[in-house]
Structure formats: C-alpha cells, structure tokens
Short mmCIF file of C-alpha atoms in Angstrom, two decimals:
data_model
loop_
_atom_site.label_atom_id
_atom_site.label_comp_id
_atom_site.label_asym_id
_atom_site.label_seq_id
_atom_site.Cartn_x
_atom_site.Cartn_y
_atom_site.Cartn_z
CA UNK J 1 87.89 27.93 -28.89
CA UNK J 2 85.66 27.11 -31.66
CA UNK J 3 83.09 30.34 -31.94
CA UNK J 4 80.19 29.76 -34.94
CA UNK J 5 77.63 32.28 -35.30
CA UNK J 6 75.16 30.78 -38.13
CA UNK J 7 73.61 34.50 -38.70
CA UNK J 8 76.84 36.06 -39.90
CA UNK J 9 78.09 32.73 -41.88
CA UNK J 10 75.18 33.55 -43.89
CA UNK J 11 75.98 37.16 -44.23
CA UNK J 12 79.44 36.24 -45.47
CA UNK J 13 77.85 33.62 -47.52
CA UNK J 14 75.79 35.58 -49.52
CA UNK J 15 78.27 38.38 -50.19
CA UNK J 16 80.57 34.99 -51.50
CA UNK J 17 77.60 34.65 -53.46
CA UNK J 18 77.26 37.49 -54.98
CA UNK J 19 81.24 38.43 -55.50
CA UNK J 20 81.44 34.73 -57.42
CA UNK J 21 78.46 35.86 -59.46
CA UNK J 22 80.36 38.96 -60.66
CA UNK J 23 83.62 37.45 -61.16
CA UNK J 24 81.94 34.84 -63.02
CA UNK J 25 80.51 37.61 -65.41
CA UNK J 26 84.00 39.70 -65.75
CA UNK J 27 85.60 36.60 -66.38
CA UNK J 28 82.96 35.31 -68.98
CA UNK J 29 83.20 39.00 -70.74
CA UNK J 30 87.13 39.15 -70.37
CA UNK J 31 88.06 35.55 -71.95
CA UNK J 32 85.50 36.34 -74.87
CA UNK J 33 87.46 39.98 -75.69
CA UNK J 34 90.45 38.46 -75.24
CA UNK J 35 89.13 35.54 -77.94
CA UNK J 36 87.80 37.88 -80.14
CA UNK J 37 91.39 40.32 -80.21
CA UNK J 38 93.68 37.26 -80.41
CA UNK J 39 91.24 36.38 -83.93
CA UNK J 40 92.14 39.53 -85.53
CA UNK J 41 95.36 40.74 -83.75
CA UNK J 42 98.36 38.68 -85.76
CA UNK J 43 101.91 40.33 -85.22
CA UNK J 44 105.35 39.88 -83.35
CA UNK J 45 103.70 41.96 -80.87
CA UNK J 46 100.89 40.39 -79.49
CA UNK J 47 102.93 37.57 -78.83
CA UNK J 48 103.96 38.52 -75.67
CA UNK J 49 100.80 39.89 -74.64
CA UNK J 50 98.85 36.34 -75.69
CA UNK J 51 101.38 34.30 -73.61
CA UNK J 52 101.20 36.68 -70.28
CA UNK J 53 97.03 36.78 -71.08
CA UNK J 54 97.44 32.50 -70.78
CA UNK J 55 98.80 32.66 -67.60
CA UNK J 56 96.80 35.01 -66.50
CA UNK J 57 93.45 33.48 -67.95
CA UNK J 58 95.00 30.34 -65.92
CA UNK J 59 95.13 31.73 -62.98
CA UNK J 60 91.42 33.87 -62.92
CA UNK J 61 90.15 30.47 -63.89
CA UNK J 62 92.00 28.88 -60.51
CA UNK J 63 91.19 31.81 -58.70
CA UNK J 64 87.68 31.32 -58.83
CA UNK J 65 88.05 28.03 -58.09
CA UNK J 66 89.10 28.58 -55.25
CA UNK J 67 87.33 31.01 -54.05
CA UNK J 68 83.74 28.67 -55.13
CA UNK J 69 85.55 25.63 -52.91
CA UNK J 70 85.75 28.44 -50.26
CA UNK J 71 81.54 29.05 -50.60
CA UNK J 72 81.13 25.12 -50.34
CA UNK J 73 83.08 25.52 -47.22
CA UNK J 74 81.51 27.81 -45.26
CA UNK J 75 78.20 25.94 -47.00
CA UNK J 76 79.40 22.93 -45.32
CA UNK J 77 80.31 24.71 -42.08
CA UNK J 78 76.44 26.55 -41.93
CA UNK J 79 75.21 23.52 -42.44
CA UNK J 80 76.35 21.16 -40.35
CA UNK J 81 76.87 23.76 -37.30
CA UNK J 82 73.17 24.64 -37.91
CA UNK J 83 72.18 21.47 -36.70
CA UNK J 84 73.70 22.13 -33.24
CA UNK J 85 71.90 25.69 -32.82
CA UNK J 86 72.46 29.10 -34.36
CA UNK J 87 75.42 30.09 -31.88
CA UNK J 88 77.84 27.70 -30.89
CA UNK J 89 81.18 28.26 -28.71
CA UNK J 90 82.80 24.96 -27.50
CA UNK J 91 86.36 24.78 -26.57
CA UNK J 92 87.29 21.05 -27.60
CA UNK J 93 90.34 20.98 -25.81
CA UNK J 94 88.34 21.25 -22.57
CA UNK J 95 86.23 17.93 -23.65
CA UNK J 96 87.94 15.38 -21.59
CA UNK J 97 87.97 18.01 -18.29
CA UNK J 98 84.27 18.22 -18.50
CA UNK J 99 83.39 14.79 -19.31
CA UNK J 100 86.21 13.92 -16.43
CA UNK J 101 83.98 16.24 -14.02
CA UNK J 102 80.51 14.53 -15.05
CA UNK J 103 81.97 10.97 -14.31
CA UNK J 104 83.30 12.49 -10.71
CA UNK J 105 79.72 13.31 -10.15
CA UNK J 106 78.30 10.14 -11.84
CA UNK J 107 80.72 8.26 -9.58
CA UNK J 108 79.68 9.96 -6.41
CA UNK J 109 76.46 9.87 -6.93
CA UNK J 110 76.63 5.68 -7.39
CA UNK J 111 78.83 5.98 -4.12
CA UNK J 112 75.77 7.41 -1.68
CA UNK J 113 73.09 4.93 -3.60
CA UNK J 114 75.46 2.31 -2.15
CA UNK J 115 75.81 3.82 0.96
CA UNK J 116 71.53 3.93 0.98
CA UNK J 117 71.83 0.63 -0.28
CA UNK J 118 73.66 -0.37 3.03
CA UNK J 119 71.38 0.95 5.60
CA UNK J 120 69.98 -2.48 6.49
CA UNK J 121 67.05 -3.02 8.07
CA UNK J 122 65.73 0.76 8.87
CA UNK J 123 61.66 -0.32 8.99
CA UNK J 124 61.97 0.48 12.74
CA UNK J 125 62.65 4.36 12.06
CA UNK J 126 59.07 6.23 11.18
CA UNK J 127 60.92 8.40 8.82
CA UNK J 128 62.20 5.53 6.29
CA UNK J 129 59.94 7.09 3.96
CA UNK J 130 61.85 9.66 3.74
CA UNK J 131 64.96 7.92 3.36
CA UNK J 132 63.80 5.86 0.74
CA UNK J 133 62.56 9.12 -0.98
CA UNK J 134 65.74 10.31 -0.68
CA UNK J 135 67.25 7.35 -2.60
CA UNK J 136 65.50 7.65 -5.28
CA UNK J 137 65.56 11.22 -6.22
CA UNK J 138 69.81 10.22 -6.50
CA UNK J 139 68.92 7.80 -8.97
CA UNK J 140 67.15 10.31 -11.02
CA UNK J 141 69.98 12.65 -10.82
CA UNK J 142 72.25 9.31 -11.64
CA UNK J 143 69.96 8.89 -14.64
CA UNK J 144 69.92 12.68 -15.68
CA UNK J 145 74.48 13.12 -15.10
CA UNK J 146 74.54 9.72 -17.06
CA UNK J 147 72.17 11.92 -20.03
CA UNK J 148 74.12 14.81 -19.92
CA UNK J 149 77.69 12.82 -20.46
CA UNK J 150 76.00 10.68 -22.78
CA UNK J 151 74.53 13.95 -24.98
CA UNK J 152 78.14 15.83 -24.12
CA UNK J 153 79.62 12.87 -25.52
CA UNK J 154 78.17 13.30 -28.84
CA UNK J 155 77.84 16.79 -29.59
CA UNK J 156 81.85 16.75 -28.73
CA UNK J 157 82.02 13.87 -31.28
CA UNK J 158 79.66 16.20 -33.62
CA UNK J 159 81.88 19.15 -33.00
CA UNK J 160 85.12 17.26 -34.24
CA UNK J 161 83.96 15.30 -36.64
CA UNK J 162 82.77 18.73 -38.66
CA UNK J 163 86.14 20.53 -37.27
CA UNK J 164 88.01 17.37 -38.92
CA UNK J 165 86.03 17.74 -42.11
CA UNK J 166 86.93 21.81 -42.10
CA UNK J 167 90.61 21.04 -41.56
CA UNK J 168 90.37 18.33 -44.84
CA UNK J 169 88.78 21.09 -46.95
CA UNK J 170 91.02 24.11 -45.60
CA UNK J 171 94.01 22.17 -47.04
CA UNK J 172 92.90 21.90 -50.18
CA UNK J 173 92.04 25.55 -50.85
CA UNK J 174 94.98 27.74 -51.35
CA UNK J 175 93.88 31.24 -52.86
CA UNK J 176 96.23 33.02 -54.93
CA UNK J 177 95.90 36.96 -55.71
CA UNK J 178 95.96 37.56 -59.37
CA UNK J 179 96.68 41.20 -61.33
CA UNK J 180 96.31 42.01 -64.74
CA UNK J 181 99.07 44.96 -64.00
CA UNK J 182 101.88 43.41 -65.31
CA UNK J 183 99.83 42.97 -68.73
CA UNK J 184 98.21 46.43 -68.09
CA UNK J 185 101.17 47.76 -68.27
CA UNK J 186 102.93 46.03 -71.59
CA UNK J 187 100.01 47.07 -73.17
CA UNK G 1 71.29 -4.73 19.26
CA UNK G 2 68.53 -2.61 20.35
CA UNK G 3 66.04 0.12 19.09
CA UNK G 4 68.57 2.89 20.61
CA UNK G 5 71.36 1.65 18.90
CA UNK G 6 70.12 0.77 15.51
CA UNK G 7 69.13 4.65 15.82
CA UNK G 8 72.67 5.73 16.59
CA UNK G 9 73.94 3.56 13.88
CA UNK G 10 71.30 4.66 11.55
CA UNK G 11 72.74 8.38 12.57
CA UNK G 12 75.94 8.05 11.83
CA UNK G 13 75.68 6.45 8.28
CA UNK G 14 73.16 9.31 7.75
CA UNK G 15 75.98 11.52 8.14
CA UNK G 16 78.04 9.73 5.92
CA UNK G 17 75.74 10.56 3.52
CA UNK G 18 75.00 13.70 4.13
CA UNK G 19 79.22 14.78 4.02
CA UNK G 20 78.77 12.21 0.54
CA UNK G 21 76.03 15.05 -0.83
CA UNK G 22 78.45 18.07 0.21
CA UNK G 23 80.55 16.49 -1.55
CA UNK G 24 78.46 16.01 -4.99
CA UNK G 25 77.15 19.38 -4.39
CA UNK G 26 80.65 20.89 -4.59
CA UNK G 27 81.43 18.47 -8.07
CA UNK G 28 78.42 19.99 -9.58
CA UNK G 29 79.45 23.21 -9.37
CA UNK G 30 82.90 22.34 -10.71
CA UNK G 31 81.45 20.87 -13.74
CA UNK G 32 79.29 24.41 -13.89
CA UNK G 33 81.89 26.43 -13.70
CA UNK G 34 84.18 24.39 -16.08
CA UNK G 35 80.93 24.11 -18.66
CA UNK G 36 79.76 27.94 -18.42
CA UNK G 37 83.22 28.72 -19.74
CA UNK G 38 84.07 26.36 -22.32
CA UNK G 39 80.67 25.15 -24.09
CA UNK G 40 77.65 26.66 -25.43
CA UNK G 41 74.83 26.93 -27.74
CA UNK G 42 72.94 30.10 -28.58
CA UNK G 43 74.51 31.82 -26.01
CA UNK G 44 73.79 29.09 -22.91
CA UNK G 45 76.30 26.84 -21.38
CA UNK G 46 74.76 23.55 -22.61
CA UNK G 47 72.56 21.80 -20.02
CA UNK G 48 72.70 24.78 -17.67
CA UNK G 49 68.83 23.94 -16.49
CA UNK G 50 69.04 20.18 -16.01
CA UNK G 51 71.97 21.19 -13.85
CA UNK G 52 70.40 24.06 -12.10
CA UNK G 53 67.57 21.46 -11.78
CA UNK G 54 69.96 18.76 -10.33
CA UNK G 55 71.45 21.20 -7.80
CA UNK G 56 67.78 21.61 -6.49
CA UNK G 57 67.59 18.34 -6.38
CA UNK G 58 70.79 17.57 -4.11
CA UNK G 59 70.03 20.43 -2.25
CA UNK G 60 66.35 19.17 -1.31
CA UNK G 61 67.94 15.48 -0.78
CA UNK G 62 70.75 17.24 1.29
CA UNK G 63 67.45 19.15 3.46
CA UNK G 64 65.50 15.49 4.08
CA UNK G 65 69.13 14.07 5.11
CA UNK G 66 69.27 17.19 7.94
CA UNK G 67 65.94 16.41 8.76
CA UNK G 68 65.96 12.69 8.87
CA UNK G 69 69.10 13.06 11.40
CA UNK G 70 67.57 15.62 13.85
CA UNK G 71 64.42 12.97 14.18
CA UNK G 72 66.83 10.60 14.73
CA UNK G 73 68.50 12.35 17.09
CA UNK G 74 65.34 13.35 18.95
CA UNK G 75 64.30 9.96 19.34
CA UNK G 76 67.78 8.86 21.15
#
C-alpha cells in the first residue's frame, strides 16, 4: 500500500533542509582546521592521524552526498505526488481487480442497452417514453464507468510510473554512518 | 401477433432487464467496496460521488423498469 501525505513530506523536507545546511557548515569549518593543522603539524606522528582524517574527510564528503540525493528524493516524491492531491493511499497491486470490476460493470451495462436495443417495435405501449428514458440514462452511466476506468487507468499509470522512478533513485542512495571516534580517540 | 401479446412479450424482456440492473447494481457495489479500500486521494476513495451518483442512477432506472412492468401488466 502506497500511503503519501504531502504535508509531512514537507515537514521532513525542511528538517533535510536544514540538517544539510548544518552539516554543510561543520564540514566547511572541519576540512579548513584540518587544512590549516596539517600546514603546520610535520612529524612521524601526525601521519597516522592525516591518513585516518582522509578517509574520514572521504567519507563526510559521501555522506552528504547522500544524504542531498536523499532531499532530491523526497523533492521528487512531493512533487510529483502533489499533482495527484495532498493525501494519496493507492494499493497498486489491487489495480487490475478494480479496473477488472469497472469493465464487469462497463460490460453489463452494454449488455441491457442491447437488450433495450431489442425491444422491437414498442410504439403501441403509452409508456415507451419511459422506456426510451430509461435507455438513455444507461448510456450516460456507460459514458461515466467508461470515464472512471479511463481516469483509473491513468492515475494507476501515474502512480507507477513515479513508484518506478522512486525505486531507480532508492538504489542509488546507500547512506553510510560515519564517526570521527576512532580518530578522537588516537588523538 | 396481437396488442395482448406484444404486451406480454414486452413484459417479459422488461424483466430481463430489470434482473440485468440487479445485477449491475450488485457490480457497483463490488467495485465500491474494492475502491473504498484500496485507492484514495485526500482521504476519499477516488470517484466515490460519480459512483454514489451512478447508483442513483440505476436505482431510478431500476424504479421506471418496476413501473413500466406493473402498467404493462395492468393493461393485460
């Protein structure tokens, strides 16, 4: 069951927002100390430290990567779901069930047209009127089932296409917790 | 064939149609029931008024069909 609610997406959007910000800052101000120690700090000592700070300077620098690919994500999942309505809870696996149900009805409904279709001659019968009336509310409803499956039809094809585009740019993030500890510590 | 019998035959294909409309009455509530639980948007299963409205609709066509087969029916 796909469940979108655009409110909170933007709630967890701009707290994204704001986090990256940050991190952006501490990273700025971290790479520049760590610049300005490794031009005065020249010893068999710092050695060590200057290779663990790499990798770890490495892997801040993917980290927030990551984690801005993750804001275009839920950018991209705001935005496109936004164009469907604020809310949205569709279960695609259900899609060919329902569309299965509105062609039972579309179906049926083409059925008893024929069967008015068939009467024959009924100008004898002072309530033909009626009958005739009677057709041709069914081919409204015909019209308005063969709306709905048409519209169903393409908000399903909306709803995948966006859930296909999610699953594309899910597999390319993979977040990865970093830790200065382990140079807190030697230090 | 004569006015009697085109009214009997007239009858009974009415009443094809009218077992026809139970019949699309009881399909449109399937498809409710299947939409209410697996689709909506802003917190409505999607279409729910042009269905309601199409339920009114079979039901008013399913009415005339009752009445159209008691005139006939009288007139026998």
């Amino acid at each position: 069951m796909i469940e979108v609610d655009i409110s909170k997406l933007a709630d967890v959007i701009a707290v994204y927002e704001n986090y990256i910000k940050q991190m952006d800052d501490n990273n700025f101000q971290l790479i520049s100390e760590y610049n300005a120690i490794r031009k005065y700090w020249h010893d068999q000592k710092c050695i060590n430290m200057y290779s663990s700070f790499d990798l770890e300077k490495n892997r801040i620098i993917r980290n927030a990567d990551n984690l801005k690919y993750q804001l275009k994500l839920y950018k991209y999942i705001r935005s496109e779901y936004s164009k469907l309505g604020n809310k949205i809870s569709c279960n695609l696996r259900k899609k060919d069930d329902v569309l299965d149900k509105v062609n039972i009805i579309i179906r049926c409904l083409n059925s008893i047209i024929n069967k008015y279709d068939n009467l024959g001659d009924i100008s004898f019968f002072s309530g033909a009127y009626m009958i005739r009336a009677e057709r041709s509310s069914l081919v409204k409803l015909l019209n308005s089932f063969e709306n709905i499956r048409d519209g169903l039809t393409e908000k399903y094809y909306e709803i995948s296409e966006i859930e296909n585009q999610i699953l594309e740019m899910n597999s390319s993030i993979k977040l990865e917790n970093f830790s200065l500890n382990n140079y807190e510590s030697e230090v | 064939m004569d006015d009697k019998e085109k009214i009997l035959r007239l009858y009974y294909k009415m009443g094809s149609i009218q077992s026809k409309i139970t019949e699309l009455q009881n399909d449109i509530n399937t498809l409710t029931q299947v939409l209410d639980n697996n689709f909506s948007i802003n917190d409505k299963t999607v279409y729910k008024d042009t269905i309601e409205s199409n339920k009114n609709i079979a039901s008013g066509v399913k009415n005339s069909v009752n009445t159209v087969r008691y005139y006939l029916r009288s007139s026998l």
